[in-house]
Amino acid sequence: MIPVYSAADPVEVEILRSYLASHGIDAVVLGSQLWGARGELQADAYPRLVLRDAADEPRARALLREYERRRHAHAAWHCVCGEQSPVTFEICWACGAERPSP
Ligand SMILES: [Zn+2]
């Protein structure tokens, strides 16, 4: 059992499990059942994604890196004025300029 990811919450870890499964990688979620007790158990209670087969590890890590990269790329866009706006904004919150096309 190879741990590859500690997620911020049980929903995210489930999304990632399906993401790996769609690429033919068999992973299981550990720790989600402790979610309700995370106040007492701290870091150990965070859900973890664990691979059944160590041979999948390099591909799983590459996929997870890609997932993180995309998540950050979509989290915000940069305006010419130097500020960042959330992806849900079509115009800059600071100066009102239109969002540049990607
Ligand atoms: Zn701006």
Short mmCIF file of C-alpha atoms and ligand atoms in Angstrom, two decimals:
data_model
loop_
_atom_site.label_atom_id
_atom_site.label_comp_id
_atom_site.label_asym_id
_atom_site.label_seq_id
_atom_site.Cartn_x
_atom_site.Cartn_y
_atom_site.Cartn_z
CA MET A 1 0.00 0.00 0.00
CA ILE A 2 1.61 3.22 -1.23
CA PRO A 3 0.29 6.54 0.09
CA VAL A 4 0.38 9.16 -2.68
CA TYR A 5 -1.82 12.00 -1.50
CA SER A 6 -3.22 13.61 1.63
CA ALA A 7 -6.36 15.51 0.75
CA ALA A 8 -7.86 18.53 2.44
CA ASP A 9 -11.26 16.87 2.72
CA PRO A 10 -13.13 13.62 1.93
CA VAL A 11 -14.82 15.08 -1.15
CA GLU A 12 -11.53 15.98 -2.80
CA VAL A 13 -10.00 12.60 -2.06
CA GLU A 14 -13.00 10.87 -3.64
CA ILE A 15 -12.66 13.04 -6.77
CA LEU A 16 -9.00 12.04 -6.99
CA ARG A 17 -9.79 8.37 -6.46
CA SER A 18 -12.19 8.44 -9.45
CA TYR A 19 -9.64 10.44 -11.45
CA LEU A 20 -6.98 7.77 -10.93
CA ALA A 21 -9.53 5.00 -11.54
CA SER A 22 -10.42 6.57 -14.89
CA HIS A 23 -6.73 6.14 -15.80
CA GLY A 24 -6.77 2.50 -14.75
CA ILE A 25 -5.07 3.03 -11.40
CA ASP A 26 -6.56 1.23 -8.44
CA ALA A 27 -6.44 3.41 -5.32
CA VAL A 28 -8.28 3.32 -2.02
CA VAL A 29 -9.16 6.03 0.44
CA LEU A 30 -7.96 5.68 4.02
CA GLY A 31 -8.84 7.91 6.92
CA SER A 32 -12.14 9.32 5.66
CA GLN A 33 -14.09 7.52 8.36
CA LEU A 34 -12.11 9.47 10.96
CA TRP A 35 -13.15 12.79 9.45
CA GLY A 36 -15.67 13.57 12.19
CA ALA A 37 -12.98 13.13 14.85
CA ARG A 38 -10.28 15.21 13.16
CA GLY A 39 -10.21 17.74 15.99
CA GLU A 40 -8.81 15.14 18.35
CA LEU A 41 -6.77 13.09 15.93
CA GLN A 42 -5.30 15.97 13.93
CA ALA A 43 -3.19 15.21 10.88
CA ASP A 44 -3.76 11.47 10.97
CA ALA A 45 -7.45 12.02 10.38
CA TYR A 46 -6.97 13.57 6.96
CA PRO A 47 -8.09 11.26 4.20
CA ARG A 48 -5.27 9.69 2.25
CA LEU A 49 -5.19 8.15 -1.16
CA VAL A 50 -3.31 4.86 -1.16
CA LEU A 51 -2.32 2.73 -4.14
CA ARG A 52 -2.85 -1.01 -4.09
CA ASP A 53 -0.06 -1.60 -6.57
CA ALA A 54 3.36 0.01 -6.12
CA ALA A 55 3.94 -0.28 -9.89
CA ASP A 56 1.29 2.44 -10.41
CA GLU A 57 3.16 4.97 -8.28
CA PRO A 58 5.06 6.93 -10.97
CA ARG A 59 1.94 7.34 -13.11
CA ALA A 60 -0.24 8.20 -10.13
CA ARG A 61 2.18 10.89 -8.99
CA ALA A 62 2.33 12.38 -12.48
CA LEU A 63 -1.48 12.48 -12.67
CA LEU A 64 -1.76 14.09 -9.26
CA ARG A 65 0.83 16.70 -10.20
CA GLU A 66 -1.18 17.47 -13.30
CA TYR A 67 -4.33 17.76 -11.19
CA GLU A 68 -2.63 20.25 -8.85
CA ARG A 69 -1.16 22.24 -11.70
CA ARG A 70 -4.57 22.58 -13.35
CA ARG A 71 -6.26 23.46 -10.10
CA HIS A 72 -3.80 26.31 -9.53
CA ALA A 73 -4.01 27.46 -13.13
CA HIS A 74 -7.77 27.76 -12.82
CA ALA A 75 -7.86 29.26 -9.37
CA ALA A 76 -7.13 32.81 -10.51
CA TRP A 77 -6.13 34.89 -13.52
CA HIS A 78 -3.68 37.73 -13.68
CA CYS A 79 -4.70 41.16 -14.86
CA VAL A 80 -2.37 43.61 -16.61
CA CYS A 81 -2.70 45.84 -13.53
CA GLY A 82 -0.93 43.15 -11.50
CA GLU A 83 -3.89 41.97 -9.43
CA GLN A 84 -5.39 38.48 -9.46
CA SER A 85 -9.08 37.78 -9.90
CA PRO A 86 -10.97 34.53 -9.26
CA VAL A 87 -11.85 32.47 -12.35
CA THR A 88 -15.52 33.27 -11.83
CA PHE A 89 -14.82 36.98 -12.54
CA GLU A 90 -14.98 38.10 -16.15
CA ILE A 91 -13.51 41.49 -15.34
CA CYS A 92 -10.74 42.49 -12.96
CA TRP A 93 -12.07 43.29 -9.50
CA ALA A 94 -9.44 46.00 -9.06
CA CYS A 95 -9.41 47.97 -12.32
CA GLY A 96 -12.36 46.61 -14.31
CA ALA A 97 -10.27 45.47 -17.28
CA GLU A 98 -11.60 42.51 -19.26
CA ARG A 99 -10.19 39.10 -18.58
CA PRO A 100 -7.51 38.29 -21.16
CA SER A 101 -8.29 35.31 -23.40
CA PRO A 102 -6.09 32.32 -22.58
ZN ZN B 1 -6.85 44.87 -13.17
#
